[in-house]
Amino acid sequence: GRFFLAGQRHQVSLIHLIQEMDGFFALIVAVNNHVKHIAVLAFQRNELFPRLGAGANIVNQRQIAVRCQRVAAARHAAEKKLPEVGQLFFIRPDALDPAQTPGQINSSETEGVKTLTDDMRAVLAAYPVGGVAIFGKNISDPETLRAFTEQLRDATTVPLFLGVDEEGGTVSRIGGNPGFAVTNVGDMCDVGTLGDTDYARNIAANIGSYLRDLGFNVDFAPDADIANNPASDTMALRSFGSSAAAVSPMVKAQVEGFLSSDMLCAAKHF
């Protein structure tokens, strides 16, 4: 649509603006120079004045002002809900960096953020998300990682979920990482083959313990997939087995193991 600006030194007939507009538009208005705050609104004409038909030619300026105030009030009410809505989201820490593009944020090749800058703190304060998922590119050594998770916790008044993918085997950010003195527990297909739920439980408890020491409180594990697709080996190493009977007891045991070490977990992928 077309865009209009009515500054404090310019009187613009809102009647004519409303009559001329079709579809979505943005309107920055100052009514009779008495409105101290310029309202930026985006709406459709028939949403602002639902009772007016396309041929309406008389609109009271006072009516426009009242409707604009109502739209602004509704927007303000929605903005107050922002912290609650934010709790629904887990983000990459790189998304807090205003200097990064979406491509850089999601790329495994781009250098990941490993410390919280003032600009990133400001973004987190403005958009209080529910959790931050740390990826391999955000991890270098224990001291840096502990400092990073502590910075993230201290930067928000709403307790953060701090998560990581630590299944073991091919998906392990810490175990087997050269920067950490932590052994990779191995692929879950091998654990499933043993059929020992106590062993599976102990593995999860071990993972949960070293993650908690690094500042995490959520592990995106265990893998609850059933690797029974002959056309794909994507989950062959990560899954406990090829049947529900084999996978279910192992998943249950690992959930118990994670919780025993005060680590929240997430059976995946769904």
CSV table of N, CA and C in Angstrom, one decimal, residues 53-216:
chain,number,residue,atom,x,y,z
A,53,GLY,N,-18.6,0.7,4.5
A,53,GLY,CA,-18.5,0.0,3.2
A,53,GLY,C,-17.4,0.7,2.4
A,54,ALA,N,-17.2,0.1,1.2
A,54,ALA,CA,-16.2,0.6,0.3
A,54,ALA,C,-16.5,2.0,-0.2
A,55,GLY,N,-17.8,2.3,-0.2
A,55,GLY,CA,-18.2,3.6,-0.7
A,55,GLY,C,-18.4,4.7,0.3
A,56,ALA,N,-18.1,4.4,1.6
A,56,ALA,CA,-18.3,5.4,2.6
A,56,ALA,C,-17.5,6.7,2.3
A,57,ASN,N,-18.1,7.8,2.6
A,57,ASN,CA,-17.4,9.1,2.2
A,57,ASN,C,-17.4,10.1,3.4
A,58,ILE,N,-17.9,9.7,4.6
A,58,ILE,CA,-17.9,10.6,5.7
A,58,ILE,C,-17.4,9.9,6.9
A,59,VAL,N,-16.3,10.3,7.5
A,59,VAL,CA,-15.7,9.7,8.7
A,59,VAL,C,-15.4,10.8,9.6
A,60,ASN,N,-15.8,10.8,10.9
A,60,ASN,CA,-15.5,11.8,11.9
A,60,ASN,C,-14.1,11.6,12.4
A,61,GLN,N,-13.3,12.7,12.4
A,61,GLN,CA,-11.9,12.6,12.9
A,61,GLN,C,-11.8,12.2,14.3
A,62,ARG,N,-12.8,12.5,15.1
A,62,ARG,CA,-12.8,12.0,16.5
A,62,ARG,C,-12.9,10.5,16.5
A,63,GLN,N,-13.8,10.0,15.6
A,63,GLN,CA,-14.0,8.6,15.5
A,63,GLN,C,-12.7,7.9,15.1
A,64,ILE,N,-12.0,8.5,14.2
A,64,ILE,CA,-10.7,8.0,13.8
A,64,ILE,C,-9.7,7.9,15.0
A,65,ALA,N,-9.7,9.0,15.7
A,65,ALA,CA,-8.7,9.1,16.8
A,65,ALA,C,-9.0,8.0,17.9
A,66,VAL,N,-10.3,7.8,18.2
A,66,VAL,CA,-10.7,6.8,19.1
A,66,VAL,C,-10.3,5.4,18.7
A,67,ARG,N,-10.6,5.1,17.4
A,67,ARG,CA,-10.2,3.8,16.9
A,67,ARG,C,-8.7,3.6,16.9
A,68,CYS,N,-8.0,4.7,16.5
A,68,CYS,CA,-6.5,4.5,16.6
A,68,CYS,C,-6.0,4.2,18.0
A,69,GLN,N,-6.7,4.9,19.0
A,69,GLN,CA,-6.3,4.7,20.4
A,69,GLN,C,-6.6,3.2,20.8
A,70,ARG,N,-7.7,2.7,20.3
A,70,ARG,CA,-8.0,1.3,20.6
A,70,ARG,C,-7.1,0.3,20.0
A,71,VAL,N,-6.7,0.6,18.8
A,71,VAL,CA,-5.7,-0.3,18.1
A,71,VAL,C,-4.4,-0.2,18.9
A,72,ALA,N,-3.9,1.0,19.2
A,72,ALA,CA,-2.7,1.1,20.0
A,72,ALA,C,-2.8,0.4,21.3
A,73,ALA,N,-3.9,0.5,22.0
A,73,ALA,CA,-4.1,-0.2,23.3
A,73,ALA,C,-4.0,-1.7,23.1
A,74,ALA,N,-4.6,-2.2,22.0
A,74,ALA,CA,-4.6,-3.6,21.8
A,74,ALA,C,-3.1,-4.1,21.5
A,75,ARG,N,-2.4,-3.3,20.8
A,75,ARG,CA,-1.0,-3.6,20.5
A,75,ARG,C,-0.2,-3.6,21.8
A,76,HIS,N,-0.4,-2.6,22.7
A,76,HIS,CA,0.3,-2.5,24.0
A,76,HIS,C,0.0,-3.7,24.8
A,77,ALA,N,-1.3,-4.2,24.8
A,77,ALA,CA,-1.6,-5.4,25.6
A,77,ALA,C,-0.9,-6.6,25.0
A,78,ALA,N,-0.8,-6.7,23.7
A,78,ALA,CA,0.0,-7.8,23.1
A,78,ALA,C,1.4,-7.8,23.5
A,79,GLU,N,2.0,-6.6,23.5
A,79,GLU,CA,3.4,-6.4,23.8
A,79,GLU,C,3.7,-6.9,25.3
A,80,LYS,N,2.7,-6.6,26.2
A,80,LYS,CA,2.9,-7.0,27.6
A,80,LYS,C,2.9,-8.6,27.7
A,81,LYS,N,2.4,-9.3,26.7
A,81,LYS,CA,2.4,-10.7,26.7
A,81,LYS,C,3.7,-11.3,26.1
A,82,LEU,N,4.6,-10.4,25.6
A,82,LEU,CA,5.8,-10.9,24.9
A,82,LEU,C,6.6,-11.8,25.8
A,83,PRO,N,6.8,-11.5,27.1
A,83,PRO,CA,7.6,-12.4,27.9
A,83,PRO,C,7.0,-13.8,28.0
A,84,GLU,N,5.7,-13.9,28.0
A,84,GLU,CA,5.1,-15.2,28.1
A,84,GLU,C,5.2,-16.0,26.8
A,85,VAL,N,5.0,-15.2,25.7
A,85,VAL,CA,5.2,-15.9,24.4
A,85,VAL,C,6.6,-16.3,24.2
A,86,GLY,N,7.6,-15.5,24.6
A,86,GLY,CA,9.0,-15.8,24.5
A,86,GLY,C,9.4,-17.1,25.1
A,87,GLN,N,8.7,-17.5,26.2
A,87,GLN,CA,9.0,-18.8,26.9
A,87,GLN,C,8.8,-20.0,26.0
A,88,LEU,N,8.1,-19.8,24.9
A,88,LEU,CA,7.8,-21.0,24.0
A,88,LEU,C,9.0,-21.3,23.1
A,89,PHE,N,10.0,-20.4,23.1
A,89,PHE,CA,11.1,-20.6,22.1
A,89,PHE,C,12.4,-21.0,22.7
A,90,PHE,N,13.1,-21.9,22.1
A,90,PHE,CA,14.5,-22.2,22.3
A,90,PHE,C,15.2,-21.6,21.1
A,91,ILE,N,16.3,-20.9,21.3
A,91,ILE,CA,17.1,-20.3,20.2
A,91,ILE,C,18.5,-20.7,20.3
A,92,ARG,N,19.2,-20.5,19.2
A,92,ARG,CA,20.7,-20.6,19.2
A,92,ARG,C,21.2,-19.4,19.8
A,93,PRO,N,22.3,-19.4,20.6
A,93,PRO,CA,22.9,-18.2,21.2
A,93,PRO,C,23.3,-17.2,20.1
A,94,ASP,N,23.7,-17.7,18.9
A,94,ASP,CA,24.1,-16.8,17.9
A,94,ASP,C,23.0,-15.9,17.4
A,95,ALA,N,21.7,-16.3,17.7
A,95,ALA,CA,20.6,-15.4,17.3
A,95,ALA,C,20.5,-14.2,18.1
A,96,LEU,N,21.2,-14.1,19.3
A,96,LEU,CA,21.2,-13.0,20.1
A,96,LEU,C,22.2,-11.9,19.6
A,97,ASP,N,23.0,-12.3,18.7
A,97,ASP,CA,24.0,-11.3,18.1
A,97,ASP,C,23.4,-10.5,17.0
A,98,PRO,N,23.2,-9.2,17.2
A,98,PRO,CA,22.6,-8.4,16.1
A,98,PRO,C,23.4,-8.3,14.8
A,99,ALA,N,24.7,-8.6,14.9
A,99,ALA,CA,25.6,-8.5,13.8
A,99,ALA,C,25.5,-9.7,12.9
A,100,GLN,N,24.9,-10.8,13.3
A,100,GLN,CA,24.8,-12.0,12.5
A,100,GLN,C,23.6,-12.1,11.6
A,101,THR,N,23.8,-12.6,10.4
A,101,THR,CA,22.6,-12.8,9.5
A,101,THR,C,22.0,-14.2,9.8
A,102,PRO,N,20.8,-14.4,9.4
A,102,PRO,CA,20.2,-15.7,9.6
A,102,PRO,C,21.0,-16.9,9.0
A,103,GLY,N,21.7,-16.6,7.9
A,103,GLY,CA,22.5,-17.7,7.3
A,103,GLY,C,23.7,-18.0,8.2
A,104,GLN,N,24.3,-17.0,8.8
A,104,GLN,CA,25.4,-17.2,9.7
A,104,GLN,C,25.0,-17.8,11.0
A,105,ILE,N,23.8,-17.5,11.5
A,105,ILE,CA,23.3,-18.0,12.7
A,105,ILE,C,23.1,-19.6,12.6
A,106,ASN,N,22.6,-20.0,11.5
A,106,ASN,CA,22.2,-21.4,11.3
A,106,ASN,C,23.4,-22.2,10.7
A,107,SER,N,24.4,-21.6,10.2
A,107,SER,CA,25.5,-22.3,9.6
A,107,SER,C,26.4,-23.0,10.6
A,108,SER,N,26.8,-24.2,10.4
A,108,SER,CA,27.7,-24.9,11.2
A,108,SER,C,29.2,-24.5,10.9
A,109,GLU,N,29.4,-23.8,9.8
A,109,GLU,CA,30.7,-23.4,9.4
A,109,GLU,C,31.1,-22.1,10.0
A,110,THR,N,30.1,-21.2,10.3
A,110,THR,CA,30.4,-19.9,10.9
A,110,THR,C,30.9,-20.1,12.3
A,111,GLU,N,31.8,-19.2,12.7
A,111,GLU,CA,32.3,-19.2,14.1
A,111,GLU,C,31.2,-18.9,15.0
A,112,GLY,N,31.0,-19.7,16.0
A,112,GLY,CA,29.9,-19.5,17.0
A,112,GLY,C,30.2,-18.5,18.1
A,113,VAL,N,29.2,-17.9,18.7
A,113,VAL,CA,29.5,-17.0,19.8
A,113,VAL,C,29.8,-17.9,21.0
A,114,LYS,N,30.7,-17.4,21.9
A,114,LYS,CA,31.1,-18.2,23.0
A,114,LYS,C,31.1,-17.3,24.3
A,115,THR,N,30.7,-16.1,24.2
A,115,THR,CA,30.6,-15.2,25.3
A,115,THR,C,29.4,-14.2,25.0
A,116,LEU,N,28.9,-13.6,26.1
A,116,LEU,CA,27.7,-12.7,25.9
A,116,LEU,C,28.2,-11.3,25.9
A,117,THR,N,27.9,-10.6,24.8
A,117,THR,CA,28.3,-9.2,24.8
A,117,THR,C,27.1,-8.3,25.3
A,118,ASP,N,27.4,-7.0,25.5
A,118,ASP,CA,26.3,-6.1,25.9
A,118,ASP,C,25.2,-6.1,24.9
A,119,ASP,N,25.5,-6.1,23.6
A,119,ASP,CA,24.4,-6.1,22.6
A,119,ASP,C,23.6,-7.3,22.7
A,120,MET,N,24.2,-8.4,23.0
A,120,MET,CA,23.4,-9.7,23.1
A,120,MET,C,22.6,-9.7,24.4
A,121,ARG,N,23.1,-9.1,25.4
A,121,ARG,CA,22.3,-9.0,26.7
A,121,ARG,C,21.0,-8.1,26.4
A,122,ALA,N,21.2,-7.1,25.6
A,122,ALA,CA,20.1,-6.2,25.3
A,122,ALA,C,19.0,-6.9,24.5
A,123,VAL,N,19.4,-7.8,23.6
A,123,VAL,CA,18.5,-8.5,22.8
A,123,VAL,C,17.7,-9.5,23.7
A,124,LEU,N,18.5,-10.2,24.6
A,124,LEU,CA,17.8,-11.1,25.5
A,124,LEU,C,16.9,-10.5,26.4
A,125,ALA,N,17.2,-9.2,26.8
A,125,ALA,CA,16.3,-8.5,27.7
A,125,ALA,C,15.0,-8.1,27.0
A,126,ALA,N,15.2,-7.7,25.7
A,126,ALA,CA,14.0,-7.3,24.9
A,126,ALA,C,13.2,-8.5,24.5
A,127,TYR,N,13.8,-9.6,24.2
A,127,TYR,CA,13.1,-10.8,23.8
A,127,TYR,C,13.4,-12.0,24.7
A,128,PRO,N,12.8,-12.0,25.9
A,128,PRO,CA,13.1,-13.0,26.9
A,128,PRO,C,12.6,-14.4,26.5
A,129,VAL,N,13.5,-15.1,25.8
A,129,VAL,CA,13.1,-16.5,25.3
A,129,VAL,C,13.2,-17.5,26.4
A,130,GLY,N,12.6,-18.6,26.2
A,130,GLY,CA,12.5,-19.7,27.2
A,130,GLY,C,13.8,-20.5,27.4
A,131,GLY,N,14.6,-20.6,26.3
A,131,GLY,CA,15.8,-21.4,26.4
A,131,GLY,C,16.8,-21.1,25.3
A,132,VAL,N,18.0,-21.5,25.5
A,132,VAL,CA,19.1,-21.4,24.6
A,132,VAL,C,19.7,-22.7,24.3
A,133,ALA,N,19.9,-23.1,23.1
A,133,ALA,CA,20.5,-24.4,22.7
A,133,ALA,C,21.9,-24.2,22.2
A,134,ILE,N,22.8,-24.7,23.0
A,134,ILE,CA,24.3,-24.6,22.6
A,134,ILE,C,24.7,-25.7,21.6
A,135,PHE,N,25.3,-25.2,20.6
A,135,PHE,CA,25.8,-26.2,19.5
A,135,PHE,C,27.3,-26.3,19.6
A,136,GLY,N,27.8,-27.2,18.8
A,136,GLY,CA,29.2,-27.5,18.7
A,136,GLY,C,30.0,-26.3,18.5
A,137,LYS,N,29.6,-25.4,17.6
A,137,LYS,CA,30.4,-24.2,17.3
A,137,LYS,C,30.4,-23.2,18.4
A,138,ASN,N,29.6,-23.4,19.4
A,138,ASN,CA,29.6,-22.5,20.6
A,138,ASN,C,30.5,-23.0,21.7
A,139,ILE,N,31.1,-24.2,21.5
A,139,ILE,CA,31.8,-24.9,22.6
A,139,ILE,C,33.3,-25.0,22.2
A,140,SER,N,34.2,-24.6,23.2
A,140,SER,CA,35.6,-24.7,23.0
A,140,SER,C,36.3,-25.5,24.1
A,141,ASP,N,36.1,-25.0,25.3
A,141,ASP,CA,36.8,-25.6,26.5
A,141,ASP,C,35.9,-25.4,27.7
A,142,PRO,N,36.1,-26.2,28.8
A,142,PRO,CA,35.2,-26.1,29.9
A,142,PRO,C,35.1,-24.8,30.6
A,143,GLU,N,36.2,-24.0,30.7
A,143,GLU,CA,36.1,-22.8,31.4
A,143,GLU,C,35.3,-21.7,30.6
A,144,THR,N,35.5,-21.7,29.3
A,144,THR,CA,34.8,-20.7,28.5
A,144,THR,C,33.3,-21.1,28.5
A,145,LEU,N,33.0,-22.4,28.4
A,145,LEU,CA,31.6,-22.8,28.4
A,145,LEU,C,30.9,-22.6,29.7
A,146,ARG,N,31.5,-22.8,30.8
A,146,ARG,CA,30.9,-22.6,32.1
A,146,ARG,C,30.6,-21.1,32.2
A,147,ALA,N,31.6,-20.2,31.8
A,147,ALA,CA,31.4,-18.8,31.9
A,147,ALA,C,30.2,-18.3,31.0
A,148,PHE,N,30.1,-19.0,29.8
A,148,PHE,CA,29.0,-18.6,28.9
A,148,PHE,C,27.7,-19.0,29.5
A,149,THR,N,27.5,-20.2,30.0
A,149,THR,CA,26.2,-20.6,30.5
A,149,THR,C,25.9,-19.7,31.7
A,150,GLU,N,26.9,-19.3,32.5
A,150,GLU,CA,26.6,-18.5,33.7
A,150,GLU,C,26.2,-17.1,33.2
A,151,GLN,N,26.8,-16.6,32.2
A,151,GLN,CA,26.4,-15.3,31.7
A,151,GLN,C,25.0,-15.3,31.2
A,152,LEU,N,24.6,-16.4,30.5
A,152,LEU,CA,23.2,-16.5,30.0
A,152,LEU,C,22.2,-16.5,31.1
A,153,ARG,N,22.5,-17.3,32.2
A,153,ARG,CA,21.6,-17.4,33.3
A,153,ARG,C,21.5,-16.0,34.0
A,154,ASP,N,22.5,-15.3,34.1
A,154,ASP,CA,22.5,-14.0,34.8
A,154,ASP,C,21.9,-12.9,34.0
A,155,ALA,N,21.7,-13.1,32.7
A,155,ALA,CA,21.2,-12.0,31.8
A,155,ALA,C,19.7,-11.9,31.8
A,156,THR,N,19.0,-12.8,32.4
A,156,THR,CA,17.5,-12.7,32.3
A,156,THR,C,16.9,-12.9,33.7
A,157,THR,N,15.8,-12.3,33.9
A,157,THR,CA,15.1,-12.5,35.2
A,157,THR,C,14.2,-13.8,35.2
A,158,VAL,N,14.0,-14.3,34.0
A,158,VAL,CA,13.2,-15.6,33.9
A,158,VAL,C,14.2,-16.7,33.7
A,159,PRO,N,14.2,-17.7,34.6
A,159,PRO,CA,15.2,-18.8,34.5
A,159,PRO,C,15.2,-19.4,33.1
A,160,LEU,N,16.4,-19.6,32.5
A,160,LEU,CA,16.5,-20.1,31.2
A,160,LEU,C,16.7,-21.6,31.2
A,161,PHE,N,16.1,-22.3,30.2
A,161,PHE,CA,16.5,-23.6,29.9
A,161,PHE,C,17.8,-23.5,29.1
A,162,LEU,N,18.9,-24.2,29.5
A,162,LEU,CA,20.1,-24.2,28.7
A,162,LEU,C,20.4,-25.6,28.3
A,163,GLY,N,20.2,-25.8,27.0
A,163,GLY,CA,20.2,-27.2,26.4
A,163,GLY,C,21.3,-27.5,25.5
A,164,VAL,N,21.5,-28.8,25.3
A,164,VAL,CA,22.6,-29.2,24.4
A,164,VAL,C,22.2,-30.6,23.9
A,165,ASP,N,22.7,-31.0,22.7
A,165,ASP,CA,22.5,-32.4,22.1
A,165,ASP,C,23.6,-33.2,22.6
A,166,GLU,N,23.4,-34.1,23.5
A,166,GLU,CA,24.4,-35.0,24.0
A,166,GLU,C,23.9,-36.4,24.2
A,167,GLU,N,23.7,-37.1,23.1
A,167,GLU,CA,23.2,-38.4,23.0
A,167,GLU,C,24.3,-39.4,23.3
A,168,GLY,N,25.5,-39.1,22.9
A,168,GLY,CA,26.6,-40.1,22.8
A,168,GLY,C,26.8,-40.5,21.4
A,169,GLY,N,27.9,-41.1,21.1
A,169,GLY,CA,28.2,-41.6,19.8
A,169,GLY,C,28.4,-40.5,18.8
A,170,THR,N,27.6,-40.5,17.7
A,170,THR,CA,27.8,-39.5,16.6
A,170,THR,C,27.2,-38.1,17.0
A,171,VAL,N,26.4,-38.1,18.0
A,171,VAL,CA,25.8,-36.8,18.4
A,171,VAL,C,26.3,-36.5,19.9
A,172,SER,N,27.5,-35.9,19.9
A,172,SER,CA,28.1,-35.7,21.2
A,172,SER,C,28.9,-34.4,21.2
A,173,ARG,N,28.4,-33.3,21.9
A,173,ARG,CA,29.1,-32.0,21.8
A,173,ARG,C,30.3,-32.0,22.8
A,174,ILE,N,30.2,-32.8,23.9
A,174,ILE,CA,31.2,-32.7,24.9
A,174,ILE,C,32.0,-34.0,25.0
A,175,GLY,N,31.4,-35.1,25.1
A,175,GLY,CA,32.1,-36.4,25.1
A,175,GLY,C,32.9,-36.6,23.8
A,176,GLY,N,34.2,-36.8,24.0
A,176,GLY,CA,35.1,-37.0,22.8
A,176,GLY,C,35.6,-35.7,22.2
A,177,ASN,N,35.1,-34.6,22.7
A,177,ASN,CA,35.6,-33.3,22.2
A,177,ASN,C,37.0,-33.1,22.8
A,178,PRO,N,38.0,-32.8,21.9
A,178,PRO,CA,39.4,-32.6,22.3
A,178,PRO,C,39.6,-31.6,23.4
A,179,GLY,N,38.7,-30.6,23.5
A,179,GLY,CA,38.8,-29.6,24.6
A,179,GLY,C,38.3,-30.1,25.9
A,180,PHE,N,37.8,-31.3,26.0
A,180,PHE,CA,37.2,-31.8,27.3
A,180,PHE,C,37.8,-33.1,27.6
A,181,ALA,N,38.0,-33.4,28.9
A,181,ALA,CA,38.5,-34.7,29.3
A,181,ALA,C,37.4,-35.6,29.6
A,182,VAL,N,36.5,-35.8,28.6
A,182,VAL,CA,35.3,-36.6,28.8
A,182,VAL,C,35.2,-37.6,27.7
A,183,THR,N,35.1,-38.9,28.0
A,183,THR,CA,35.0,-39.9,27.1
A,183,THR,C,33.6,-40.0,26.4
A,184,ASN,N,33.6,-40.2,25.1
A,184,ASN,CA,32.3,-40.4,24.4
A,184,ASN,C,31.8,-41.8,24.8
A,185,VAL,N,30.5,-41.8,25.2
A,185,VAL,CA,29.9,-43.0,25.8
A,185,VAL,C,29.6,-44.0,24.6
A,186,GLY,N,29.7,-43.6,23.4
A,186,GLY,CA,29.4,-44.5,22.3
A,186,GLY,C,28.0,-44.5,21.7
A,187,ASP,N,27.8,-45.2,20.6
A,187,ASP,CA,26.5,-45.2,19.9
A,187,ASP,C,25.5,-45.9,20.7
A,188,MET,N,24.2,-45.4,20.7
A,188,MET,CA,23.2,-46.0,21.4
A,188,MET,C,22.7,-47.3,20.8
A,189,CYS,N,23.0,-47.6,19.5
A,189,CYS,CA,22.7,-48.8,18.9
A,189,CYS,C,23.4,-50.0,19.6
A,190,ASP,N,24.7,-49.7,20.0
A,190,ASP,CA,25.4,-50.7,20.7
A,190,ASP,C,24.9,-51.0,22.2
A,191,VAL,N,24.4,-49.9,22.8
A,191,VAL,CA,23.8,-50.0,24.1
A,191,VAL,C,22.5,-50.8,24.0
A,192,GLY,N,21.7,-50.5,22.9
A,192,GLY,CA,20.5,-51.3,22.7
A,192,GLY,C,20.7,-52.8,22.5
A,193,THR,N,21.8,-53.1,21.8
A,193,THR,CA,22.1,-54.5,21.4
A,193,THR,C,22.4,-55.3,22.7
A,194,LEU,N,23.0,-54.6,23.7
A,194,LEU,CA,23.3,-55.3,25.0
A,194,LEU,C,22.0,-55.6,25.7
A,195,GLY,N,21.0,-54.8,25.6
A,195,GLY,CA,19.7,-55.0,26.2
A,195,GLY,C,19.8,-54.8,27.8
A,196,ASP,N,20.8,-54.1,28.2
A,196,ASP,CA,21.0,-53.9,29.7
A,196,ASP,C,20.5,-52.5,30.1
A,197,THR,N,19.3,-52.5,30.7
A,197,THR,CA,18.7,-51.2,31.0
A,197,THR,C,19.5,-50.5,32.1
A,198,ASP,N,20.1,-51.2,33.0
A,198,ASP,CA,20.9,-50.6,34.1
A,198,ASP,C,22.1,-49.8,33.4
A,199,TYR,N,22.7,-50.5,32.4
A,199,TYR,CA,23.8,-49.8,31.8
A,199,TYR,C,23.4,-48.5,31.1
A,200,ALA,N,22.2,-48.6,30.4
A,200,ALA,CA,21.7,-47.4,29.7
A,200,ALA,C,21.4,-46.3,30.7
A,201,ARG,N,20.8,-46.7,31.9
A,201,ARG,CA,20.5,-45.7,32.9
A,201,ARG,C,21.8,-45.1,33.4
A,202,ASN,N,22.8,-45.8,33.7
A,202,ASN,CA,24.1,-45.3,34.2
A,202,ASN,C,24.8,-44.4,33.2
A,203,ILE,N,24.7,-44.7,31.9
A,203,ILE,CA,25.2,-43.8,30.9
A,203,ILE,C,24.5,-42.5,30.9
A,204,ALA,N,23.2,-42.5,31.0
A,204,ALA,CA,22.5,-41.2,31.0
A,204,ALA,C,22.8,-40.4,32.3
A,205,ALA,N,23.0,-41.1,33.4
A,205,ALA,CA,23.3,-40.4,34.7
A,205,ALA,C,24.7,-39.8,34.6
A,206,ASN,N,25.6,-40.5,33.9
A,206,ASN,CA,27.0,-39.9,33.7
A,206,ASN,C,26.9,-38.7,32.8
A,207,ILE,N,26.2,-38.8,31.7
A,207,ILE,CA,26.1,-37.6,30.8
A,207,ILE,C,25.5,-36.4,31.6
A,208,GLY,N,24.4,-36.7,32.3
A,208,GLY,CA,23.7,-35.6,33.0
A,208,GLY,C,24.6,-35.0,34.0
A,209,SER,N,25.5,-35.7,34.7
A,209,SER,CA,26.4,-35.2,35.7
A,209,SER,C,27.4,-34.2,35.1
A,210,TYR,N,28.1,-34.6,34.0
A,210,TYR,CA,29.1,-33.7,33.4
A,210,TYR,C,28.4,-32.5,32.7
A,211,LEU,N,27.2,-32.7,32.2
A,211,LEU,CA,26.5,-31.5,31.6
A,211,LEU,C,26.1,-30.5,32.7
A,212,ARG,N,25.6,-31.0,33.8
A,212,ARG,CA,25.3,-30.1,34.9
A,212,ARG,C,26.5,-29.3,35.4
A,213,ASP,N,27.6,-30.0,35.4
A,213,ASP,CA,28.8,-29.3,35.9
A,213,ASP,C,29.2,-28.2,34.9
A,214,LEU,N,28.8,-28.2,33.7
A,214,LEU,CA,29.1,-27.2,32.7
A,214,LEU,C,28.0,-26.1,32.6
A,215,GLY,N,27.0,-26.3,33.4
A,215,GLY,CA,25.9,-25.2,33.4
A,215,GLY,C,24.7,-25.5,32.7
A,216,PHE,N,24.6,-26.7,32.1
A,216,PHE,CA,23.4,-27.1,31.4
A,216,PHE,C,22.3,-27.6,32.3
